[in-house]
mmCIF file of C-alpha atoms and ligand atoms in Angstrom:
data_model
loop_
_atom_site.group_PDB
_atom_site.id
_atom_site.type_symbol
_atom_site.label_atom_id
_atom_site.label_comp_id
_atom_site.label_asym_id
_atom_site.label_seq_id
_atom_site.Cartn_x
_atom_site.Cartn_y
_atom_site.Cartn_z
ATOM 1 C CA MET A 258 77.815 27.661 88.275
ATOM 2 C CA LYS A 259 77.026 27.131 84.613
ATOM 3 C CA ALA A 260 79.587 25.406 82.428
ATOM 4 C CA ILE A 261 79.714 24.056 78.891
ATOM 5 C CA ARG A 262 81.074 20.453 79.012
ATOM 6 C CA TYR A 263 82.607 18.176 76.516
ATOM 7 C CA HIS A 264 81.667 14.505 76.782
ATOM 8 C CA GLY A 265 83.899 12.948 74.154
ATOM 9 C CA PRO A 266 84.064 12.819 70.364
ATOM 10 C CA ASP A 267 80.758 12.803 68.455
ATOM 11 C CA GLN A 268 78.858 13.924 71.621
ATOM 12 C CA PRO A 269 77.251 17.407 71.815
ATOM 13 C CA PHE A 270 78.637 19.973 74.291
ATOM 14 C CA ILE A 271 76.119 20.228 77.257
ATOM 15 C CA LEU A 272 75.395 23.201 79.500
ATOM 16 C CA GLU A 273 75.601 21.839 83.084
ATOM 17 C CA GLN A 274 75.743 22.885 86.671
ATOM 18 C CA VAL A 275 79.127 22.321 88.363
ATOM 19 C CA ALA A 276 80.685 23.450 91.636
ATOM 20 C CA ILE A 277 82.395 26.932 91.751
ATOM 21 C CA PRO A 278 86.150 26.202 92.002
ATOM 22 C CA GLU A 279 87.968 27.449 95.184
ATOM 23 C CA PRO A 280 91.430 28.944 94.622
ATOM 24 C CA GLY A 281 94.146 26.659 96.136
ATOM 25 C CA PRO A 282 97.546 27.705 97.494
ATOM 26 C CA GLY A 283 99.266 30.019 94.904
ATOM 27 C CA GLN A 284 96.069 30.257 92.848
ATOM 28 C CA VAL A 285 93.610 33.042 92.017
ATOM 29 C CA ARG A 286 89.957 32.698 91.031
ATOM 30 C CA VAL A 287 88.799 34.503 87.911
ATOM 31 C CA LYS A 288 85.251 35.582 87.453
ATOM 32 C CA ILE A 289 84.952 35.007 83.702
ATOM 33 C CA THR A 290 83.400 37.850 81.641
ATOM 34 C CA ALA A 291 84.479 36.797 78.068
ATOM 35 C CA ALA A 292 85.519 33.518 76.597
ATOM 36 C CA GLY A 293 86.407 33.204 72.816
ATOM 37 C CA MET A 294 85.317 30.184 70.798
ATOM 38 C CA CYS A 295 88.143 28.491 68.831
ATOM 39 C CA HIS A 296 88.086 26.268 65.720
ATOM 40 C CA THR A 297 89.877 23.729 67.930
ATOM 41 C CA GLU A 298 86.575 22.973 69.691
ATOM 42 C CA LEU A 299 85.330 21.555 66.362
ATOM 43 C CA HIS A 300 88.270 19.187 66.338
ATOM 44 C CA PHE A 301 87.303 18.059 69.870
ATOM 45 C CA MET A 302 83.684 17.445 68.676
ATOM 46 C CA SER A 303 84.734 15.470 65.512
ATOM 47 C CA GLY A 304 87.532 13.595 67.443
ATOM 48 C CA VAL A 305 90.338 14.922 65.118
ATOM 49 C CA LEU A 306 91.836 16.129 68.379
ATOM 50 C CA ASN A 307 91.278 13.569 71.184
ATOM 51 C CA LEU A 308 93.210 14.098 74.404
ATOM 52 C CA GLY A 309 91.088 11.528 76.213
ATOM 53 C CA VAL A 310 89.821 13.828 79.031
ATOM 54 C CA HIS A 311 86.200 14.224 79.522
ATOM 55 C CA PRO A 312 83.819 15.393 80.932
ATOM 56 C CA LEU A 313 85.661 18.726 80.583
ATOM 57 C CA THR A 314 84.673 22.322 80.624
ATOM 58 C CA MET A 315 85.733 23.838 77.209
ATOM 59 C CA GLY A 316 87.259 27.178 76.332
ATOM 60 C CA HIS A 317 90.816 28.398 76.374
ATOM 61 C CA GLU A 318 90.488 32.083 75.516
ATOM 62 C CA ILE A 319 89.548 33.249 78.966
ATOM 63 C CA VAL A 320 89.214 36.881 80.305
ATOM 64 C CA GLY A 321 87.715 38.179 83.514
ATOM 65 C CA HIS A 322 88.682 39.756 86.853
ATOM 66 C CA ILE A 323 90.152 38.131 89.946
ATOM 67 C CA ASP A 324 87.449 37.762 92.594
ATOM 68 C CA ALA A 325 89.286 35.672 95.172
ATOM 69 C CA VAL A 326 92.812 34.567 96.039
ATOM 70 C CA GLY A 327 94.096 31.316 97.681
ATOM 71 C CA PRO A 328 96.752 31.056 100.441
ATOM 72 C CA ASN A 329 100.168 32.685 99.602
ATOM 73 C CA VAL A 330 98.708 35.131 97.077
ATOM 74 C CA LYS A 331 98.555 38.868 97.888
ATOM 75 C CA SER A 332 94.874 40.041 98.297
ATOM 76 C CA SER A 333 95.853 43.193 96.411
ATOM 77 C CA ARG A 334 95.304 41.177 93.228
ATOM 78 C CA VAL A 335 91.479 40.913 93.872
ATOM 79 C CA GLY A 336 89.745 43.102 91.305
ATOM 80 C CA GLU A 337 92.545 42.911 88.632
ATOM 81 C CA ARG A 338 91.373 42.489 85.072
ATOM 82 C CA VAL A 339 93.335 39.502 83.574
ATOM 83 C CA ILE A 340 93.604 37.127 80.646
ATOM 84 C CA VAL A 341 94.509 33.432 81.380
ATOM 85 C CA TYR A 342 97.607 31.785 80.009
ATOM 86 C CA TYR A 343 96.176 28.330 79.309
ATOM 87 C CA TYR A 344 99.238 26.129 80.015
ATOM 88 C CA ALA A 345 100.750 25.234 83.366
ATOM 89 C CA GLY A 346 103.929 23.241 82.863
ATOM 90 C CA CYS A 347 105.907 21.222 85.474
ATOM 91 C CA GLY A 348 108.376 24.112 85.853
ATOM 92 C CA LYS A 349 111.302 21.618 85.963
ATOM 93 C CA CYS A 350 111.826 20.035 82.467
ATOM 94 C CA ARG A 351 114.252 21.411 79.947
ATOM 95 C CA TYR A 352 111.446 23.117 77.997
ATOM 96 C CA CYS A 353 109.841 24.783 81.069
ATOM 97 C CA ARG A 354 113.335 25.899 82.208
ATOM 98 C CA THR A 355 113.563 27.950 79.023
ATOM 99 C CA GLY A 356 110.039 29.303 79.185
ATOM 100 C CA GLU A 357 108.625 26.990 76.493
ATOM 101 C CA GLU A 358 106.121 25.294 78.687
ATOM 102 C CA GLN A 359 103.683 24.683 75.720
ATOM 103 C CA ILE A 360 105.939 21.699 75.023
ATOM 104 C CA CYS A 361 106.469 20.683 78.720
ATOM 105 C CA GLN A 362 107.312 16.973 79.183
ATOM 106 C CA ASP A 363 104.955 16.795 82.209
ATOM 107 C CA LEU A 364 102.245 19.237 81.671
ATOM 108 C CA GLN A 365 100.170 19.896 84.781
ATOM 109 C CA GLU A 366 97.222 21.909 83.281
ATOM 110 C CA GLU A 367 95.985 22.910 79.964
ATOM 111 C CA TYR A 368 92.780 24.789 80.506
ATOM 112 C CA GLY A 369 89.982 23.959 77.955
ATOM 113 C CA PHE A 370 92.159 20.903 76.699
ATOM 114 C CA ILE A 371 92.949 18.599 79.649
ATOM 115 C CA SER A 372 91.757 20.829 82.536
ATOM 116 C CA ASP A 373 88.399 22.644 83.015
ATOM 117 C CA GLY A 374 88.406 25.785 80.964
ATOM 118 C CA GLY A 375 86.635 29.011 80.380
ATOM 119 C CA TYR A 376 83.120 28.248 79.155
ATOM 120 C CA ALA A 377 81.967 28.794 82.748
ATOM 121 C CA GLU A 378 81.449 31.528 85.233
ATOM 122 C CA TYR A 379 84.688 30.979 87.158
ATOM 123 C CA ILE A 380 88.051 29.367 86.884
ATOM 124 C CA ALA A 381 90.945 28.895 89.460
ATOM 125 C CA VAL A 382 94.434 29.148 87.974
ATOM 126 C CA PRO A 383 97.991 29.612 89.322
ATOM 127 C CA GLU A 384 98.480 33.426 89.886
ATOM 128 C CA ARG A 385 101.234 33.646 87.213
ATOM 129 C CA ASN A 386 98.715 32.342 84.627
ATOM 130 C CA ALA A 387 96.452 35.492 85.287
ATOM 131 C CA VAL A 388 98.138 38.093 83.130
ATOM 132 C CA PRO A 389 97.120 41.668 83.694
ATOM 133 C CA LEU A 390 95.134 43.383 80.963
ATOM 134 C CA PRO A 391 95.558 47.113 80.152
ATOM 135 C CA ASP A 392 92.428 49.371 80.368
ATOM 136 C CA ASN A 393 92.491 50.160 76.651
ATOM 137 C CA ILE A 394 91.476 46.508 75.660
ATOM 138 C CA ASP A 395 87.946 45.646 76.640
ATOM 139 C CA ASP A 396 87.106 42.134 77.859
ATOM 140 C CA VAL A 397 85.402 40.971 74.606
ATOM 141 C CA HIS A 398 88.183 42.139 72.394
ATOM 142 C CA ALA A 399 90.775 40.769 74.780
ATOM 143 C CA ALA A 400 89.400 37.138 74.536
ATOM 144 C CA PRO A 401 90.873 36.308 71.104
ATOM 145 C CA ILE A 402 94.306 37.260 72.366
ATOM 146 C CA GLY A 403 94.355 34.165 74.562
ATOM 147 C CA CYS A 404 94.713 31.778 71.579
ATOM 148 C CA GLY A 405 94.235 33.555 68.298
ATOM 149 C CA VAL A 406 96.892 36.237 68.673
ATOM 150 C CA THR A 407 99.256 34.213 70.828
ATOM 151 C CA THR A 408 99.239 31.439 68.299
ATOM 152 C CA ALA A 409 100.230 33.960 65.659
ATOM 153 C CA VAL A 410 102.997 35.395 67.851
ATOM 154 C CA HIS A 411 104.389 31.948 68.629
ATOM 155 C CA ALA A 412 104.349 30.665 65.026
ATOM 156 C CA ALA A 413 105.911 33.828 63.647
ATOM 157 C CA ARG A 414 108.664 33.579 66.294
ATOM 158 C CA LEU A 415 109.453 29.930 65.359
ATOM 159 C CA THR A 416 109.692 30.769 61.661
ATOM 160 C CA GLY A 417 112.147 33.645 62.348
ATOM 161 C CA LEU A 418 110.130 35.813 59.844
ATOM 162 C CA LYS A 419 112.208 38.765 58.662
ATOM 163 C CA SER A 420 111.275 42.003 57.067
ATOM 164 C CA ARG A 421 110.910 41.979 53.256
ATOM 165 C CA GLU A 422 110.262 38.296 53.174
ATOM 166 C CA TRP A 423 107.201 36.956 51.437
ATOM 167 C CA ALA A 424 104.767 35.460 54.021
ATOM 168 C CA VAL A 425 101.727 33.480 52.923
ATOM 169 C CA ILE A 426 98.890 33.115 55.394
ATOM 170 C CA TYR A 427 97.006 30.085 54.155
ATOM 171 C CA GLY A 428 93.586 30.341 55.732
ATOM 172 C CA ALA A 429 92.286 33.779 56.403
ATOM 173 C CA GLY A 430 90.368 33.053 59.649
ATOM 174 C CA SER A 431 90.937 33.882 63.316
ATOM 175 C CA VAL A 432 94.498 32.863 63.610
ATOM 176 C CA GLY A 433 95.139 34.212 60.093
ATOM 177 C CA PHE A 434 93.856 37.700 60.922
ATOM 178 C CA GLY A 435 96.436 37.972 63.726
ATOM 179 C CA LEU A 436 99.174 36.603 61.562
ATOM 180 C CA ILE A 437 98.491 39.085 58.705
ATOM 181 C CA GLN A 438 98.774 42.039 61.042
ATOM 182 C CA LEU A 439 101.867 40.637 62.827
ATOM 183 C CA ALA A 440 103.738 39.761 59.591
ATOM 184 C CA LYS A 441 102.982 43.321 58.324
ATOM 185 C CA ALA A 442 104.172 44.804 61.529
ATOM 186 C CA GLN A 443 107.426 42.836 61.116
ATOM 187 C CA GLY A 444 107.863 44.312 57.600
ATOM 188 C CA ALA A 445 106.983 41.215 55.511
ATOM 189 C CA ASN A 446 105.145 41.162 52.328
ATOM 190 C CA VAL A 447 101.834 39.396 52.993
ATOM 191 C CA ILE A 448 99.696 37.133 50.790
ATOM 192 C CA ALA A 449 96.541 36.023 52.424
ATOM 193 C CA ILE A 450 94.567 33.029 50.965
ATOM 194 C CA GLY A 451 90.950 32.240 51.749
ATOM 195 C CA ARG A 452 87.703 31.248 50.077
ATOM 196 C CA THR A 453 85.040 33.561 51.529
ATOM 197 C CA THR A 454 84.780 37.078 50.168
ATOM 198 C CA ALA A 455 83.893 38.626 53.500
ATOM 199 C CA LYS A 456 86.935 37.122 55.158
ATOM 200 C CA LEU A 457 89.237 38.152 52.319
ATOM 201 C CA LYS A 458 87.796 41.752 52.522
ATOM 202 C CA GLN A 459 88.663 41.629 56.287
ATOM 203 C CA ALA A 460 92.157 40.281 55.462
ATOM 204 C CA ASP A 461 92.655 43.255 53.072
ATOM 205 C CA SER A 462 91.500 45.791 55.602
ATOM 206 C CA LEU A 463 94.001 44.288 58.140
ATOM 207 C CA GLY A 464 96.803 45.099 55.682
ATOM 208 C CA ALA A 465 97.476 42.048 53.560
ATOM 209 C CA ASP A 466 99.301 43.212 50.387
ATOM 210 C CA ILE A 467 97.539 40.555 48.256
ATOM 211 C CA CYS A 468 94.457 38.435 48.899
ATOM 212 C CA LEU A 469 93.883 35.282 46.898
ATOM 213 C CA ASP A 470 90.583 33.529 46.510
ATOM 214 C CA ALA A 471 91.450 29.824 46.458
ATOM 215 C CA THR A 472 88.189 29.032 44.676
ATOM 216 C CA LYS A 473 89.250 31.234 41.796
ATOM 217 C CA VAL A 474 92.994 30.858 41.324
ATOM 218 C CA LYS A 475 95.645 28.183 41.385
ATOM 219 C CA THR A 476 97.208 29.313 44.694
ATOM 220 C CA ALA A 477 100.682 27.785 44.427
ATOM 221 C CA GLU A 478 101.160 29.051 40.770
ATOM 222 C CA GLU A 479 99.883 32.448 41.742
ATOM 223 C CA VAL A 480 102.219 32.818 44.712
ATOM 224 C CA ARG A 481 105.141 31.817 42.477
ATOM 225 C CA ARG A 482 104.069 34.418 39.892
ATOM 226 C CA ILE A 483 103.627 37.225 42.506
ATOM 227 C CA THR A 484 107.066 36.512 44.076
ATOM 228 C CA GLY A 485 108.788 36.614 40.799
ATOM 229 C CA GLY A 486 109.290 32.847 40.671
ATOM 230 C CA HIS A 487 111.038 32.681 44.004
ATOM 231 C CA GLY A 488 108.057 31.304 46.087
ATOM 232 C CA ALA A 489 107.238 32.099 49.718
ATOM 233 C CA ASP A 490 109.800 32.515 52.367
ATOM 234 C CA VAL A 491 107.267 31.417 55.033
ATOM 235 C CA VAL A 492 103.881 29.675 54.588
ATOM 236 C CA PHE A 493 101.753 29.612 57.639
ATOM 237 C CA GLU A 494 99.446 26.674 57.094
ATOM 238 C CA CYS A 495 96.230 27.525 59.001
ATOM 239 C CA VAL A 496 94.061 24.938 57.317
ATOM 240 C CA GLY A 497 95.908 21.616 57.010
ATOM 241 C CA SER A 498 93.541 19.812 54.575
ATOM 242 C CA THR A 499 94.340 17.366 51.784
ATOM 243 C CA GLU A 500 93.728 20.178 49.403
ATOM 244 C CA THR A 501 95.910 22.845 51.111
ATOM 245 C CA MET A 502 98.901 20.966 52.430
ATOM 246 C CA PRO A 503 100.378 20.009 49.037
ATOM 247 C CA LEU A 504 99.771 23.545 47.656
ATOM 248 C CA ALA A 505 101.429 25.040 50.695
ATOM 249 C CA ALA A 506 104.484 22.898 50.103
ATOM 250 C CA GLN A 507 104.494 23.732 46.312
ATOM 251 C CA MET A 508 104.548 27.520 46.896
ATOM 252 C CA LEU A 509 107.511 27.324 49.186
ATOM 253 C CA GLY A 510 110.718 28.922 47.989
ATOM 254 C CA ARG A 511 114.373 28.336 48.615
ATOM 255 C CA ARG A 512 115.165 28.320 52.357
ATOM 256 C CA GLY A 513 111.388 28.519 52.789
ATOM 257 C CA ARG A 514 109.687 27.520 56.103
ATOM 258 C CA LEU A 515 106.386 25.773 56.127
ATOM 259 C CA ILE A 516 104.807 25.943 59.524
ATOM 260 C CA PHE A 517 101.703 23.855 60.440
ATOM 261 C CA ILE A 518 99.168 25.532 62.652
ATOM 262 C CA GLY A 519 95.965 24.094 61.378
ATOM 263 C CA TYR A 520 95.030 20.368 60.812
ATOM 264 C CA THR A 521 92.015 18.477 59.732
ATOM 265 C CA GLY A 522 93.105 14.881 60.153
ATOM 266 C CA PRO A 523 94.872 13.598 57.103
ATOM 267 C CA ASP A 524 98.714 13.053 56.908
ATOM 268 C CA PHE A 525 101.007 15.202 54.885
ATOM 269 C CA HIS A 526 103.504 13.818 52.417
ATOM 270 C CA ILE A 527 106.538 15.355 50.842
ATOM 271 C CA ASN A 528 109.548 14.122 48.899
ATOM 272 C CA PRO A 529 112.668 14.845 50.869
ATOM 273 C CA VAL A 530 114.433 15.868 47.586
ATOM 274 C CA GLN A 531 112.425 19.134 47.596
ATOM 275 C CA LEU A 532 113.533 19.817 51.125
ATOM 276 C CA ILE A 533 117.118 18.922 50.387
ATOM 277 C CA VAL A 534 117.719 20.752 47.075
ATOM 278 C CA PHE A 535 115.856 23.966 48.245
ATOM 279 C CA GLU A 536 117.075 23.745 51.941
ATOM 280 C CA GLN A 537 113.524 24.091 53.192
ATOM 281 C CA LYS A 538 112.150 23.504 56.673
ATOM 282 C CA ILE A 539 108.847 22.062 57.799
ATOM 283 C CA MET A 540 107.764 22.634 61.323
ATOM 284 C CA GLY A 541 104.750 22.707 63.723
ATOM 285 C CA SER A 542 103.609 25.301 66.132
ATOM 286 C CA VAL A 543 101.606 24.546 69.249
ATOM 287 C CA GLY A 544 99.968 27.267 71.444
ATOM 288 C CA ALA A 545 102.387 29.780 72.910
ATOM 289 C CA SER A 546 104.662 30.504 75.817
ATOM 290 C CA LEU A 547 103.647 32.816 78.716
ATOM 291 C CA GLU A 548 106.017 35.432 77.218
ATOM 292 C CA ASP A 549 104.170 35.080 73.904
ATOM 293 C CA LEU A 550 100.957 35.965 75.682
ATOM 294 C CA TYR A 551 102.651 39.115 77.276
ATOM 295 C CA THR A 552 103.804 40.073 73.748
ATOM 296 C CA ALA A 553 100.357 39.498 72.256
ATOM 297 C CA VAL A 554 98.667 41.717 74.903
ATOM 298 C CA ASP A 555 101.311 44.419 74.087
ATOM 299 C CA LEU A 556 100.622 44.189 70.342
ATOM 300 C CA VAL A 557 96.906 44.689 70.868
ATOM 301 C CA SER A 558 97.243 47.415 73.441
ATOM 302 C CA THR A 559 99.652 49.448 71.246
ATOM 303 C CA GLY A 560 97.224 48.943 68.268
ATOM 304 C CA LEU A 561 99.590 46.941 66.028
ATOM 305 C CA VAL A 562 97.185 44.102 66.109
ATOM 306 C CA ARG A 563 93.285 44.331 66.186
ATOM 307 C CA THR A 564 91.124 41.451 67.280
ATOM 308 C CA ILE A 565 87.989 40.962 65.106
ATOM 309 C CA ILE A 566 84.786 39.973 66.773
ATOM 310 C CA ASP A 567 81.833 38.686 64.769
ATOM 311 C CA ARG A 568 79.359 38.261 67.632
ATOM 312 C CA THR A 569 78.873 37.921 71.419
ATOM 313 C CA LEU A 570 76.730 35.226 72.915
ATOM 314 C CA PRO A 571 75.474 34.316 76.436
ATOM 315 C CA LEU A 572 76.771 30.884 77.661
ATOM 316 C CA GLY A 573 73.346 29.400 77.000
ATOM 317 C CA GLU A 574 73.654 30.155 73.247
ATOM 318 C CA PHE A 575 76.993 28.433 72.763
ATOM 319 C CA ALA A 576 75.427 25.999 70.321
ATOM 320 C CA ASN A 577 74.594 28.903 67.979
ATOM 321 C CA GLY A 578 78.339 29.922 68.111
ATOM 322 C CA ILE A 579 79.411 26.353 67.358
ATOM 323 C CA GLU A 580 77.021 26.086 64.438
ATOM 324 C CA HIS A 581 78.324 29.328 62.966
ATOM 325 C CA LEU A 582 81.939 28.281 63.602
ATOM 326 C CA LYS A 583 81.238 25.027 61.693
ATOM 327 C CA SER A 584 79.461 26.656 58.742
ATOM 328 C CA GLY A 585 82.472 28.918 58.250
ATOM 329 C CA LYS A 586 80.267 32.028 58.393
ATOM 330 C CA LEU A 587 81.938 33.819 61.194
ATOM 331 C CA VAL A 588 84.203 36.709 60.151
ATOM 332 C CA GLY A 589 86.222 36.945 63.339
ATOM 333 C CA LYS A 590 85.382 35.470 66.738
ATOM 334 C CA ALA A 591 82.254 34.394 68.591
ATOM 335 C CA VAL A 592 82.865 35.295 72.195
ATOM 336 C CA LEU A 593 80.751 33.927 74.979
ATOM 337 C CA VAL A 594 79.950 36.337 77.747
ATOM 338 C CA PRO A 595 79.085 34.294 80.814
HETATM 339 N N1 NAP B 814 98.560 25.105 66.498
HETATM 340 C C1 NAP B 814 97.935 25.762 67.471
HETATM 341 O O1 NAP B 814 98.378 26.059 68.560
HETATM 342 C C2 NAP B 814 96.565 26.264 67.039
HETATM 343 C C3 NAP B 814 95.994 27.255 67.761
HETATM 344 C C4 NAP B 814 94.738 27.773 67.270
HETATM 345 C C5 NAP B 814 94.099 27.106 66.199
HETATM 346 N N2 NAP B 814 94.672 26.104 65.644
HETATM 347 C C6 NAP B 814 94.053 25.338 64.459
HETATM 348 O O2 NAP B 814 94.331 26.251 63.399
HETATM 349 C C7 NAP B 814 93.285 26.148 62.388
HETATM 350 C C8 NAP B 814 92.710 27.538 62.169
HETATM 351 O O3 NAP B 814 92.112 28.013 63.330
HETATM 352 P P1 NAP B 814 91.187 29.310 63.224
HETATM 353 O O4 NAP B 814 90.690 29.643 64.613
HETATM 354 O O5 NAP B 814 91.926 30.375 62.510
HETATM 355 O O6 NAP B 814 89.982 28.741 62.284
HETATM 356 P P2 NAP B 814 89.083 29.560 61.262
HETATM 357 O O7 NAP B 814 88.803 30.845 61.835
HETATM 358 O O8 NAP B 814 87.904 28.646 60.958
HETATM 359 O O9 NAP B 814 90.020 29.802 60.082
HETATM 360 C C9 NAP B 814 90.399 28.891 59.105
HETATM 361 C C10 NAP B 814 90.278 29.565 57.763
HETATM 362 O O10 NAP B 814 90.741 28.616 56.737
HETATM 363 C C11 NAP B 814 89.984 28.824 55.578
HETATM 364 N N3 NAP B 814 90.011 27.747 54.757
HETATM 365 C C12 NAP B 814 89.550 26.502 54.921
HETATM 366 N N4 NAP B 814 89.800 25.666 53.928
HETATM 367 C C13 NAP B 814 90.378 26.491 53.018
HETATM 368 C C14 NAP B 814 90.949 26.182 51.671
HETATM 369 N N5 NAP B 814 90.780 24.954 51.036
HETATM 370 N N6 NAP B 814 91.532 27.184 51.034
HETATM 371 C C15 NAP B 814 91.724 28.408 51.592
HETATM 372 N N7 NAP B 814 91.273 28.693 52.871
HETATM 373 C C16 NAP B 814 90.632 27.737 53.524
HETATM 374 C C17 NAP B 814 88.631 29.322 56.037
HETATM 375 O O11 NAP B 814 88.080 30.125 55.196
HETATM 376 P P3 NAP B 814 86.731 29.868 54.499
HETATM 377 O O12 NAP B 814 85.622 29.725 55.533
HETATM 378 O O13 NAP B 814 86.497 31.041 53.542
HETATM 379 O O14 NAP B 814 86.831 28.519 53.688
HETATM 380 C C18 NAP B 814 88.873 29.883 57.449
HETATM 381 O O15 NAP B 814 88.843 31.268 57.345
HETATM 382 C C19 NAP B 814 92.320 25.145 63.035
HETATM 383 O O16 NAP B 814 92.681 23.871 62.503
HETATM 384 C C20 NAP B 814 92.644 25.276 64.517
HETATM 385 O O17 NAP B 814 92.216 24.139 65.224
HETATM 386 C C21 NAP B 814 95.881 25.635 66.041
HETATM 387 ZN ZN1 ZN B 815 92.467 28.022 70.221
HETATM 388 ZN ZN1 ZN B 816 107.844 21.113 82.036
#
């Protein structure tokens, strides 16, 4: 089968022929019909994220249908439309025991990160990782649920975002679009920050109360002004650059939570006095739990969250998707359709 393979930092992704995986005991094989491209793949290319595993098939937003099952899996699952949960934890550590396998101490698989992922025609995964998709979400629109929407669900859960709180979504991109809708659905007041007019228009149409163009306003001062001096209750940092990180910290209010989702390489510095006197929290959010994926599928199925697709591409044109992702021109996801 065809697969797009990563060969280490500063190397191009290459379309190669690899063997079709056979489902092992307890596994299903998914015939992939849609695979979303994530900003994280740019971090693999640049080396900002280097997990040391290559060659590796990229892609962690994986949708398709089950075409074969391994031993100990009911054959009735063949034909089911599914989305793949991209972590497989050890099932034994204290984090797996509470369903938080994204921080498993002995991770077995992470598709598209340390295990072969979804930029391919087939993938074999444990049957619990193949989560059923309702008929009212088509394959292409389902793909961004796998990371984009689940990341939003997970981060919002960690912050304990409450209704009437001020939530800032710093970085109106793929994860940001999910967060805007989720925060609105949870009753928060939402400020979206971006730099590109088309993405800010999209943020507005998804329900953001206020959209700020970071090229035109001083974002931290503007958030303080909008919130009557209080500052944001929650800042979702979806960029993580030297420019945005200090601003995200400056706009945080008393008891504010700053949660890092995006990163670009540089360190973040803060004086603890700010955290102490305003009782603020800084945290990180990685991936999502299996339950977060079930929640994300429900949110899209019930129409509370829409996924935004910029374009679909055949596997052979993945380089076009990567170029557009890099240039920041995509408004929504590029989805590969193997
Ligand atoms: N923690 C996790 O589990 C997890 C999961 C998924 C993704 N991520 C990471 O989260 C980040 C966002 O991912 P994504 O898929 O949403 O990427 P994306 O679609 O590229 O969105 C990032 C957005 O940030 C905006 N941005 C960049 N610099 C900015 C600045 N200085 N001021 C204001 N806005 C700025 C960009 O808008 P413009 O193009 O207009 O500048 C873009 O829309 C990436 O670093 C990704 O690797 C983390
Ligand atoms: Zn992702
Ligand atoms: Zn574990």
